[in-house]
């Protein structure tokens, strides 16, 4: 019985009630629309963003390829231990394309390498240097994080918009009460004898 009473208390704005104002019904609709946008819009934004990111990462994996290259210059030794982060420096390398042409270029390689050592470089479909594409697990993780961020962004905007609309309704109600009190208040000042 207590649960039914609480439900009735929450839904009072929707029932016909002589104490219900027009603003109460407007507020009920604002809250309903806000939660619908949060749930449906947030889910849709998250799924669309996840799918777009996953498609982009898959396209990167399909168009990028690695090749063995030879380092043409020595690179300086690593200066400090950076806690698992690779120290990279730009250096000249030479590699052979799929059609047998030898090419040279400058790309990022690990520090502390000697000239003549083999390095792996990543090229795009136009044989320009590019970064290594995300692995399938990394792509899934990044796509998921981006999808969650989009969901939270839509939910936050909907919640903020709903909060601003409810605040304006509250201000309007308070102003209305002030106006009504100016009409009624003076009659309460009379003394009863």
XYZ file of N, CA, C and O in Angstrom:
772
model
N 0.823 -1.193 0.000
C 0.000 0.000 0.000
C 0.866 1.256 0.000
O 0.538 2.223 -0.651
N 2.014 1.218 0.721
C 2.898 2.369 0.769
C 3.490 2.686 -0.591
O 3.690 3.838 -0.941
N 3.763 1.643 -1.362
C 4.344 1.839 -2.696
C 3.348 2.524 -3.623
O 3.701 3.410 -4.402
N 2.090 2.107 -3.563
C 1.043 2.704 -4.389
C 0.849 4.176 -4.025
O 0.627 5.006 -4.890
N 0.945 4.493 -2.759
C 0.778 5.866 -2.298
C 1.915 6.748 -2.836
O 1.686 7.879 -3.249
N 3.148 6.207 -2.812
C 4.287 6.971 -3.327
C 4.147 7.223 -4.828
O 4.469 8.300 -5.321
N 3.657 6.224 -5.560
C 3.461 6.387 -6.998
C 2.422 7.461 -7.274
O 2.602 8.303 -8.153
N 1.338 7.457 -6.506
C 0.310 8.479 -6.682
C 0.864 9.863 -6.371
O 0.536 10.842 -7.033
N 1.716 9.943 -5.358
C 2.302 11.238 -5.000
C 3.194 11.758 -6.120
O 3.231 12.957 -6.384
N 3.914 10.862 -6.781
C 4.797 11.295 -7.880
C 4.022 11.699 -9.123
O 4.480 12.515 -9.906
N 2.886 11.098 -9.346
C 2.125 11.357 -10.576
C 1.023 12.387 -10.373
O 0.127 12.503 -11.207
N 1.074 13.170 -9.311
C -0.017 14.097 -9.036
C -0.174 15.154 -10.128
O -1.275 15.637 -10.366
N 0.896 15.498 -10.807
C 0.803 16.528 -11.842
C -0.003 16.053 -13.051
O -0.516 16.861 -13.809
N -0.101 14.758 -13.233
C -0.788 14.214 -14.398
C -2.283 14.030 -14.149
O -3.057 13.953 -15.089
N -2.683 13.943 -12.900
C -4.101 13.716 -12.593
C -4.865 15.027 -12.585
O -4.305 16.086 -12.299
N -6.145 14.942 -12.864
C -6.998 16.120 -12.758
C -7.130 16.458 -11.280
O -7.477 15.610 -10.463
N -6.825 17.698 -10.953
C -6.778 18.101 -9.559
C -7.090 19.596 -9.512
O -6.500 20.361 -10.261
N -7.985 20.032 -8.621
C -8.310 21.464 -8.577
C -7.124 22.323 -8.143
O -7.091 23.517 -8.429
N -6.121 21.735 -7.488
C -4.955 22.495 -7.056
C -3.841 22.523 -8.105
O -2.864 23.239 -7.951
N -3.992 21.719 -9.134
C -2.954 21.666 -10.174
C -3.037 22.899 -11.050
O -4.070 23.234 -11.600
N -1.907 23.580 -11.185
C -1.830 24.752 -12.049
C -1.379 24.331 -13.443
O -0.855 23.223 -13.629
N -1.530 25.217 -14.380
C -1.075 24.951 -15.739
C 0.437 24.722 -15.751
O 0.941 23.843 -16.465
N 1.166 25.503 -14.950
C 2.619 25.350 -14.874
C 3.029 23.970 -14.368
O 4.084 23.455 -14.741
N 2.218 23.366 -13.507
C 2.533 22.021 -13.009
C 2.464 20.996 -14.139
O 3.308 20.105 -14.228
N 1.474 21.140 -14.993
C 1.353 20.230 -16.138
C 2.500 20.465 -17.127
O 3.075 19.506 -17.663
N 2.865 21.724 -17.339
C 3.992 22.033 -18.225
C 5.273 21.413 -17.661
O 6.075 20.825 -18.395
N 5.459 21.524 -16.356
C 6.642 20.939 -15.731
C 6.658 19.423 -15.882
O 7.713 18.825 -16.135
N 5.503 18.792 -15.749
C 5.428 17.335 -15.925
C 5.851 16.944 -17.341
O 6.585 15.969 -17.533
N 5.412 17.704 -18.338
C 5.802 17.417 -19.718
C 7.286 17.662 -19.935
O 7.944 16.904 -20.658
N 7.819 18.713 -19.317
C 9.253 18.990 -19.448
C 10.066 17.830 -18.894
O 11.027 17.364 -19.523
N 9.687 17.342 -17.723
C 10.417 16.225 -17.104
C 10.295 14.969 -17.967
O 11.279 14.248 -18.175
N 9.115 14.696 -18.487
C 8.923 13.508 -19.332
C 9.770 13.593 -20.598
O 10.471 12.628 -20.953
N 9.751 14.740 -21.259
C 10.538 14.899 -22.488
C 12.029 14.829 -22.176
O 12.809 14.202 -22.909
N 12.433 15.445 -21.061
C 13.849 15.430 -20.682
C 14.338 13.994 -20.495
O 15.379 13.607 -21.029
N 13.579 13.183 -19.773
C 14.007 11.797 -19.547
C 13.935 10.963 -20.816
O 14.772 10.072 -21.020
N 12.990 11.252 -21.685
C 12.933 10.528 -22.961
C 14.164 10.845 -23.807
O 14.762 9.946 -24.419
N 14.566 12.124 -23.831
C 15.761 12.506 -24.590
C 17.004 11.886 -23.965
O 17.891 11.404 -24.674
N 17.064 11.877 -22.631
C 18.226 11.283 -21.963
C 18.346 9.803 -22.307
O 19.418 9.322 -22.683
N 17.241 9.075 -22.208
C 17.300 7.623 -22.432
C 17.425 7.296 -23.922
O 18.369 6.612 -24.337
N 16.503 7.788 -24.728
C 16.486 7.413 -26.153
C 17.573 8.158 -26.929
O 18.353 7.548 -27.671
N 17.639 9.472 -26.743
C 18.634 10.256 -27.470
C 20.058 9.903 -27.076
O 20.944 9.819 -27.914
N 20.266 9.686 -25.770
C 21.600 9.302 -25.302
C 22.026 7.963 -25.876
O 23.166 7.794 -26.322
N 21.114 6.996 -25.853
C 21.436 5.676 -26.404
C 21.721 5.761 -27.902
O 22.681 5.152 -28.394
N 20.905 6.519 -28.615
C 21.115 6.663 -30.056
C 22.445 7.347 -30.361
O 23.188 6.901 -31.242
N 22.741 8.423 -29.637
C 24.008 9.135 -29.868
C 25.192 8.228 -29.573
O 26.179 8.214 -30.313
N 25.098 7.450 -28.498
C 26.181 6.534 -28.156
C 26.393 5.462 -29.207
O 27.534 5.172 -29.597
N 25.300 4.882 -29.689
C 25.421 3.823 -30.699
C 25.952 4.354 -32.031
O 26.797 3.722 -32.666
N 25.463 5.519 -32.444
C 25.920 6.099 -33.707
C 27.406 6.455 -33.618
O 28.185 6.187 -34.539
N 27.809 7.041 -32.488
C 29.211 7.402 -32.317
C 30.095 6.168 -32.267
O 31.172 6.132 -32.883
N 29.665 5.140 -31.543
C 30.429 3.891 -31.476
C 30.608 3.306 -32.872
O 31.712 2.912 -33.256
N 29.520 3.255 -33.641
C 29.584 2.664 -34.982
C 30.499 3.483 -35.900
O 31.298 2.913 -36.651
N 30.408 4.807 -35.836
C 31.257 5.656 -36.682
C 32.732 5.478 -36.320
O 33.588 5.376 -37.210
N 33.035 5.434 -35.028
C 34.429 5.267 -34.605
C 34.952 3.888 -34.995
O 36.085 3.761 -35.474
N 34.148 2.854 -34.799
C 34.575 1.500 -35.157
C 34.824 1.387 -36.659
O 35.798 0.755 -37.092
N 33.980 2.016 -37.454
C 34.156 2.004 -38.911
C 35.437 2.735 -39.300
O 36.188 2.274 -40.165
N 35.707 3.881 -38.644
C 36.917 4.643 -38.955
C 38.169 3.834 -38.598
O 39.123 3.782 -39.381
N 38.172 3.184 -37.426
C 39.341 2.393 -37.032
C 39.533 1.193 -37.967
O 40.658 0.847 -38.299
N 38.446 0.574 -38.404
C 38.552 -0.548 -39.346
C 39.119 -0.076 -40.686
O 39.947 -0.768 -41.296
N 38.703 1.101 -41.135
C 39.230 1.646 -42.395
C 40.720 1.945 -42.267
O 41.492 1.679 -43.195
N 41.134 2.462 -41.113
C 42.561 2.725 -40.904
C 43.360 1.423 -40.940
O 44.432 1.368 -41.539
N 42.840 0.376 -40.289
C 43.561 -0.901 -40.289
C 43.656 -1.490 -41.689
O 44.652 -2.118 -42.041
N 42.646 -1.274 -42.513
C 42.673 -1.863 -43.855
C 43.569 -1.073 -44.814
O 44.142 -1.654 -45.725
N 43.691 0.233 -44.635
C 44.474 1.013 -45.594
C 45.935 1.188 -45.183
O 46.762 1.538 -46.009
N 46.278 0.965 -43.949
C 47.667 1.142 -43.499
C 48.387 -0.202 -43.491
O 47.793 -1.226 -43.173
N 49.662 -0.155 -43.842
C 50.458 -1.379 -43.827
C 51.863 -1.058 -43.316
O 52.335 0.069 -43.415
N 52.491 -2.071 -42.761
C 53.845 -1.866 -42.229
C 54.869 -2.390 -43.233
O 54.598 -3.314 -43.996
N 56.046 -1.750 -43.217
C 57.158 -2.197 -44.052
C 58.434 -2.136 -43.213
O 58.531 -1.356 -42.275
N 59.395 -2.982 -43.601
C 60.711 -2.943 -42.955
C 61.514 -1.837 -43.615
O 61.582 -1.751 -44.839
N 62.129 -0.999 -42.814
C 62.965 0.082 -43.326
C 64.327 0.001 -42.652
O 64.489 -0.642 -41.618
N 65.301 0.653 -43.267
C 66.656 0.695 -42.724
C 66.919 2.120 -42.254
O 66.692 3.083 -42.998
N 67.397 2.238 -41.032
C 67.713 3.540 -40.461
C 68.989 4.064 -41.107
O 69.990 3.354 -41.181
N 68.979 5.302 -41.603
C 70.132 5.858 -42.304
C 71.056 6.668 -41.391
O 72.206 6.909 -41.758
N 70.574 7.102 -40.250
C 71.386 7.897 -39.323
C 71.246 7.343 -37.917
O 70.243 6.719 -37.581
N 72.282 7.573 -37.111
C 72.204 7.191 -35.702
C 71.209 8.119 -34.992
O 71.075 9.283 -35.351
N 70.563 7.567 -33.983
C 69.690 8.404 -33.162
C 70.322 8.548 -31.790
O 71.003 7.639 -31.319
N 70.153 9.686 -31.143
C 70.762 9.869 -29.824
C 70.175 8.890 -28.810
O 69.041 8.441 -28.968
N 70.927 8.566 -27.779
C 70.412 7.641 -26.772
C 69.261 8.277 -25.996
O 69.164 9.497 -25.891
N 68.406 7.418 -25.451
C 67.286 7.905 -24.639
C 67.846 8.613 -23.419
O 68.767 8.126 -22.773
N 67.313 9.785 -23.107
C 67.861 10.606 -22.031
C 67.365 10.197 -20.653
O 68.081 10.294 -19.687
N 66.139 9.763 -20.548
C 65.598 9.419 -19.228
C 64.608 8.278 -19.362
O 64.101 7.993 -20.431
N 64.351 7.663 -18.245
C 63.305 6.646 -18.245
C 61.989 7.375 -18.102
O 61.781 8.153 -17.185
N 61.126 7.178 -19.045
C 59.870 7.914 -19.065
C 58.690 7.053 -18.640
O 57.574 7.290 -19.060
N 58.930 6.043 -17.837
C 57.835 5.257 -17.271
C 56.988 4.536 -18.297
O 55.773 4.615 -18.249
N 57.590 3.835 -19.230
C 56.835 3.040 -20.194
C 56.474 3.788 -21.468
O 55.950 3.204 -22.387
N 56.754 5.085 -21.534
C 56.471 5.853 -22.742
C 57.690 5.783 -23.651
O 58.818 5.958 -23.202
N 57.445 5.502 -24.923
C 58.555 5.382 -25.874
C 59.131 6.751 -26.181
O 58.401 7.709 -26.400
N 60.482 6.837 -26.194
C 61.162 8.052 -26.620
C 61.358 7.962 -28.126
O 62.048 7.076 -28.622
N 60.743 8.872 -28.860
C 60.813 8.865 -30.321
C 61.510 10.120 -30.815
O 61.439 11.176 -30.193
N 62.187 9.978 -31.950
C 62.852 11.115 -32.589
C 62.721 10.941 -34.094
O 62.647 9.817 -34.597
N 62.704 12.056 -34.812
C 62.598 12.002 -36.272
C 63.962 11.651 -36.863
O 64.977 12.238 -36.504
N 63.964 10.649 -37.774
C 65.212 10.211 -38.410
C 64.910 9.772 -39.842
O 63.781 9.436 -40.188
N 65.983 9.742 -40.669
C 65.839 9.320 -42.071
C 65.890 7.801 -42.168
O 66.714 7.161 -41.524
N 64.985 7.260 -43.017
C 64.945 5.816 -43.253
C 64.805 5.562 -44.749
O 64.392 6.434 -45.507
N 65.166 4.319 -45.155
C 64.999 3.906 -46.548
C 64.220 2.598 -46.551
O 64.465 1.711 -45.736
N 63.280 2.475 -47.468
C 62.490 1.253 -47.583
C 62.195 0.984 -49.049
O 62.388 1.836 -49.903
N 61.757 -0.227 -49.313
C 61.427 -0.639 -50.677
C 59.916 -0.791 -50.778
O 59.291 -1.453 -49.957
N 59.313 -0.170 -51.781
C 57.860 -0.254 -51.976
C 57.492 -1.609 -52.574
O 58.354 -2.395 -52.956
N 56.200 -1.848 -52.698
C 55.715 -3.130 -53.220
C 56.147 -3.348 -54.667
O 56.349 -4.488 -55.095
N 56.350 -2.259 -55.434
C 56.770 -2.430 -56.833
C 58.294 -2.467 -56.985
O 58.807 -2.489 -58.104
N 59.049 -2.461 -55.871
C 60.495 -2.599 -55.914
C 61.265 -1.290 -55.917
O 62.489 -1.292 -55.971
N 60.588 -0.171 -55.863
C 61.248 1.133 -55.860
C 61.799 1.424 -54.472
O 61.141 1.189 -53.462
N 63.016 1.933 -54.422
C 63.616 2.313 -53.139
C 63.260 3.766 -52.857
O 63.417 4.636 -53.717
N 62.783 4.027 -51.639
C 62.393 5.387 -51.250
C 63.036 5.744 -49.924
O 63.348 4.873 -49.117
N 63.245 7.020 -49.715
C 63.756 7.501 -48.434
C 62.800 8.565 -47.903
O 62.085 9.216 -48.659
N 62.809 8.700 -46.591
C 61.956 9.691 -45.953
C 62.310 9.833 -44.486
O 63.180 9.124 -43.962
N 61.657 10.734 -43.829
C 61.924 11.015 -42.426
C 60.685 10.667 -41.613
O 59.571 11.099 -41.940
N 60.871 9.883 -40.553
C 59.756 9.474 -39.706
C 60.220 9.342 -38.268
O 61.414 9.420 -37.976
N 59.292 9.115 -37.359
C 59.630 8.937 -35.952
C 60.095 7.506 -35.697
O 59.442 6.554 -36.125
N 61.239 7.379 -35.024
C 61.770 6.069 -34.650
C 62.206 6.123 -33.191
O 62.342 7.204 -32.607
N 62.439 4.954 -32.599
C 62.905 4.883 -31.215
C 64.293 5.484 -31.094
O 65.136 5.334 -31.981
N 64.549 6.131 -29.972
C 65.881 6.695 -29.709
C 66.842 5.565 -29.347
O 66.423 4.485 -28.932
N 68.137 5.833 -29.529
C 69.156 4.854 -29.169
C 69.388 3.792 -30.226
O 69.941 2.741 -29.937
N 69.001 4.056 -31.476
C 69.199 3.092 -32.562
C 70.400 3.514 -33.399
O 70.686 4.685 -33.575
N 71.088 2.523 -33.956
C 72.274 2.779 -34.804
C 71.874 2.772 -36.274
O 70.916 2.098 -36.674
N 72.634 3.500 -37.081
C 72.412 3.505 -38.531
C 72.567 2.087 -39.059
O 73.434 1.340 -38.629
N 71.693 1.702 -39.989
C 71.730 0.362 -40.570
C 70.799 -0.612 -39.868
O 70.564 -1.708 -40.367
N 70.277 -0.246 -38.718
C 69.357 -1.165 -38.025
C 67.986 -1.117 -38.699
O 67.611 -0.137 -39.329
N 67.277 -2.223 -38.564
C 65.958 -2.324 -39.191
C 64.899 -1.762 -38.245
O 64.926 -1.999 -37.049
N 63.970 -1.002 -38.835
C 62.841 -0.453 -38.090
C 61.566 -0.717 -38.882
O 61.604 -0.887 -40.106
N 60.479 -0.781 -38.182
C 59.177 -0.959 -38.836
C 58.515 0.407 -38.947
O 58.416 1.139 -37.961
N 58.105 0.758 -40.165
C 57.385 2.010 -40.380
C 56.019 1.682 -40.967
O 55.830 0.638 -41.595
N 55.072 2.576 -40.752
C 53.713 2.386 -41.245
C 53.429 3.380 -42.352
O 53.768 4.566 -42.244
N 52.819 2.879 -43.426
C 52.499 3.694 -44.597
C 51.007 3.589 -44.882
O 50.374 2.556 -44.625
N 50.468 4.668 -45.468
C 49.068 4.607 -45.889
C 49.004 4.104 -47.335
O 50.017 3.713 -47.905
N 47.831 4.152 -47.923
C 47.666 3.607 -49.276
C 48.433 4.416 -50.328
O 48.726 3.902 -51.406
N 48.784 5.681 -50.016
C 49.559 6.505 -50.946
C 51.051 6.442 -50.632
O 51.823 7.245 -51.142
N 51.464 5.502 -49.788
C 52.859 5.322 -49.355
C 53.425 6.546 -48.638
O 54.604 6.852 -48.746
N 52.591 7.228 -47.904
C 53.035 8.307 -47.026
C 53.117 7.765 -45.602
O 52.333 6.889 -45.212
N 54.056 8.305 -44.825
C 54.177 7.854 -43.437
C 52.911 8.166 -42.657
O 52.271 9.202 -42.844
N 52.584 7.263 -41.778
C 51.422 7.440 -40.905
C 51.688 6.709 -39.603
O 52.690 6.004 -39.475
N 50.809 6.867 -38.672
C 50.978 6.173 -37.390
C 50.417 4.759 -37.485
O 49.625 4.438 -38.375
N 50.833 3.933 -36.558
C 50.334 2.555 -36.513
C 48.850 2.582 -36.167
O 48.427 3.301 -35.263
N 48.032 1.823 -36.901
C 46.594 1.832 -36.598
C 46.328 1.129 -35.268
O 47.109 0.294 -34.817
N 45.229 1.479 -34.661
C 44.835 0.851 -33.401
C 44.503 -0.616 -33.651
O 43.908 -0.965 -34.675
N 44.904 -1.445 -32.704
C 44.553 -2.862 -32.830
C 43.043 -3.003 -32.650
O 42.357 -2.070 -32.248
N 42.539 -4.173 -32.925
C 41.097 -4.392 -32.815
C 40.610 -4.183 -31.388
O 39.560 -3.599 -31.161
N 41.387 -4.611 -30.389
C 40.990 -4.408 -28.990
C 41.051 -2.929 -28.618
O 40.151 -2.407 -27.943
N 42.103 -2.234 -29.052
C 42.218 -0.801 -28.772
C 41.096 -0.023 -29.459
O 40.542 0.905 -28.883
N 40.766 -0.414 -30.690
C 39.697 0.255 -31.422
C 38.357 0.057 -30.725
O 37.563 0.999 -30.620
N 38.114 -1.140 -30.227
C 36.864 -1.399 -29.505
C 36.792 -0.552 -28.241
O 35.756 0.045 -27.940
N 37.897 -0.495 -27.520
C 37.925 0.309 -26.292
C 37.711 1.784 -26.602
O 36.902 2.454 -25.946
N 38.421 2.315 -27.587
C 38.277 3.731 -27.936
C 36.874 4.036 -28.454
O 36.295 5.068 -28.121
N 36.312 3.144 -29.261
C 34.956 3.343 -29.767
C 33.951 3.353 -28.622
O 33.023 4.163 -28.608
N 34.150 2.467 -27.659
C 33.261 2.415 -26.501
C 33.354 3.690 -25.677
O 32.338 4.254 -25.265
N 34.566 4.164 -25.443
C 34.749 5.399 -24.675
C 34.107 6.577 -25.410
O 33.426 7.411 -24.792
N 34.293 6.660 -26.726
C 33.683 7.743 -27.496
C 32.157 7.650 -27.471
O 31.462 8.668 -27.364
N 31.622 6.425 -27.565
C 30.173 6.241 -27.489
C 29.617 6.656 -26.137
O 28.570 7.317 -26.056
N 30.318 6.281 -25.057
C 29.883 6.696 -23.721
C 29.962 8.212 -23.555
O 29.086 8.823 -22.933
N 30.997 8.818 -24.102
C 31.126 10.278 -24.025
C 29.972 10.963 -24.752
O 29.420 11.952 -24.262
N 29.599 10.443 -25.913
C 28.473 11.022 -26.654
C 27.173 10.847 -25.874
O 26.347 11.764 -25.811
N 26.994 9.674 -25.264
C 25.800 9.433 -24.452
C 25.725 10.424 -23.299
O 24.677 11.028 -23.047
N 26.844 10.596 -22.606
C 26.872 11.527 -21.476
C 26.678 12.970 -21.924
O 26.049 13.763 -21.218
N 27.195 13.332 -23.084
C 27.024 14.699 -23.590
C 25.558 14.990 -23.883
O 25.036 16.039 -23.495
N 24.895 14.065 -24.555
C 23.470 14.267 -24.855
C 22.658 14.290 -23.566
O 21.783 15.148 -23.378
N 22.959 13.368 -22.654
C 22.228 13.331 -21.381
C 22.461 14.609 -20.584
O 21.522 15.166 -20.006
N 23.688 15.090 -20.563
C 23.994 16.319 -19.827
C 23.292 17.528 -20.421
O 22.766 18.376 -19.684
N 23.280 17.622 -21.755
C 22.593 18.751 -22.392
C 21.093 18.690 -22.133
O 20.466 19.719 -21.859
N 20.510 17.498 -22.218
C 19.068 17.362 -21.968
C 18.742 17.691 -20.515
O 17.774 18.402 -20.232
N 19.550 17.194 -19.589
C 19.310 17.468 -18.177
C 19.471 18.959 -17.885
O 18.663 19.555 -17.165
N 20.499 19.579 -18.441
C 20.718 21.010 -18.233
C 19.595 21.847 -18.808
O 19.133 22.811 -18.172
N 19.139 21.500 -20.002
C 18.034 22.229 -20.618
C 16.765 22.081 -19.788
O 16.037 23.056 -19.567
N 16.505 20.856 -19.315
C 15.336 20.628 -18.459
C 15.434 21.400 -17.155
O 14.443 21.964 -16.674
N 16.633 21.445 -16.574
C 16.816 22.176 -15.317
C 16.589 23.668 -15.517
O 15.966 24.332 -14.677
N 17.071 24.228 -16.635
C 16.861 25.648 -16.912
C 15.372 25.935 -17.119
O 14.837 26.924 -16.599
N 14.685 25.070 -17.858
C 13.252 25.267 -18.087
C 12.471 25.191 -16.771
O 11.569 26.009 -16.528
N 12.822 24.234 -15.921
C 12.134 24.119 -14.624
C 12.451 25.321 -13.738
O 11.594 25.803 -12.999
N 13.672 25.822 -13.782
C 14.039 27.004 -13.005
C 13.212 28.209 -13.431
O 12.707 28.967 -12.596
N 13.051 28.374 -14.763
C 12.248 29.489 -15.259
C 10.786 29.342 -14.842
O 10.128 30.333 -14.523
N 10.277 28.127 -14.848
C 8.905 27.910 -14.367
C 8.786 28.266 -12.890
O 7.802 28.884 -12.465
N 9.771 27.863 -12.102
C 9.758 28.204 -10.672
C 9.782 29.708 -10.477
O 9.062 30.244 -9.620
N 10.604 30.406 -11.231
C 10.662 31.870 -11.113
C 9.303 32.477 -11.483
O 8.845 33.417 -10.845
N 8.697 31.944 -12.520
C 7.381 32.455 -12.932
C 6.335 32.207 -11.850
O 5.511 33.071 -11.560
N 6.381 31.030 -11.225
C 5.433 30.729 -10.145
C 5.662 31.645 -8.946
O 4.705 32.140 -8.346
N 6.919 31.876 -8.598
C 7.226 32.753 -7.462
C 6.754 34.176 -7.748
O 6.166 34.836 -6.871
N 6.973 34.657 -8.959
C 6.497 35.987 -9.330
C 4.971 36.055 -9.276
O 4.394 37.055 -8.833
N 4.318 34.988 -9.721
C 2.857 34.933 -9.681
C 2.355 34.949 -8.240
O 1.379 35.637 -7.922
N 3.020 34.204 -7.378
C 2.623 34.210 -5.964
C 2.812 35.598 -5.360
O 2.021 36.057 -4.556
N 3.886 36.297 -5.729
C 4.122 37.652 -5.232
C 3.019 38.600 -5.664
O 2.539 39.425 -4.869
N 2.614 38.497 -6.931
C 1.538 39.346 -7.436
C 0.228 39.046 -6.707
O -0.492 39.964 -6.309
N -0.072 37.766 -6.511
C -1.302 37.396 -5.798
C -1.256 37.867 -4.349
O -2.263 38.300 -3.797
N -0.087 37.800 -3.741
C 0.014 38.230 -2.344
C -0.196 39.736 -2.221
O -0.778 40.209 -1.238
N 0.251 40.506 -3.216
C 0.013 41.947 -3.180
C -1.476 42.261 -3.240
O -1.926 43.272 -2.707
N -2.245 41.403 -3.887
C -3.699 41.608 -3.943
C -4.384 41.160 -2.652
O -5.315 41.805 -2.169
N -3.924 40.053 -2.082
C -4.585 39.461 -0.916
C -4.018 40.003 0.388
O -4.743 40.170 1.378
N -2.742 40.296 0.424
C -2.076 40.697 1.658
C -2.696 41.853 2.400
O -2.884 41.799 3.612
N -3.066 42.940 1.710
C -3.647 44.063 2.434
C -4.935 43.728 3.190
O -5.219 44.294 4.239
N -5.733 42.792 2.664
C -6.968 42.428 3.373
C -6.662 41.653 4.659
O -7.501 41.568 5.545
N -5.478 41.107 4.810
C -5.103 40.366 6.018
C -4.612 41.311 7.104
O -4.430 40.920 8.236
N -4.348 42.544 6.739
C -3.859 43.507 7.710
C -4.946 44.025 8.637
O -4.633 44.605 9.683
N -6.189 43.869 8.264
C -7.276 44.365 9.115
C -7.287 43.610 10.418
O -7.090 42.406 10.464
N -7.556 44.320 11.459
C -7.595 43.710 12.782
C -9.001 43.160 12.999
O -9.994 43.748 12.624
N -9.061 42.043 13.639
C -10.384 41.506 14.025
C -10.641 41.913 15.453
O -9.759 41.913 16.302
N -11.871 42.315 15.775
C -12.159 42.723 17.144
C -13.205 41.859 17.769
O -14.004 41.233 17.226
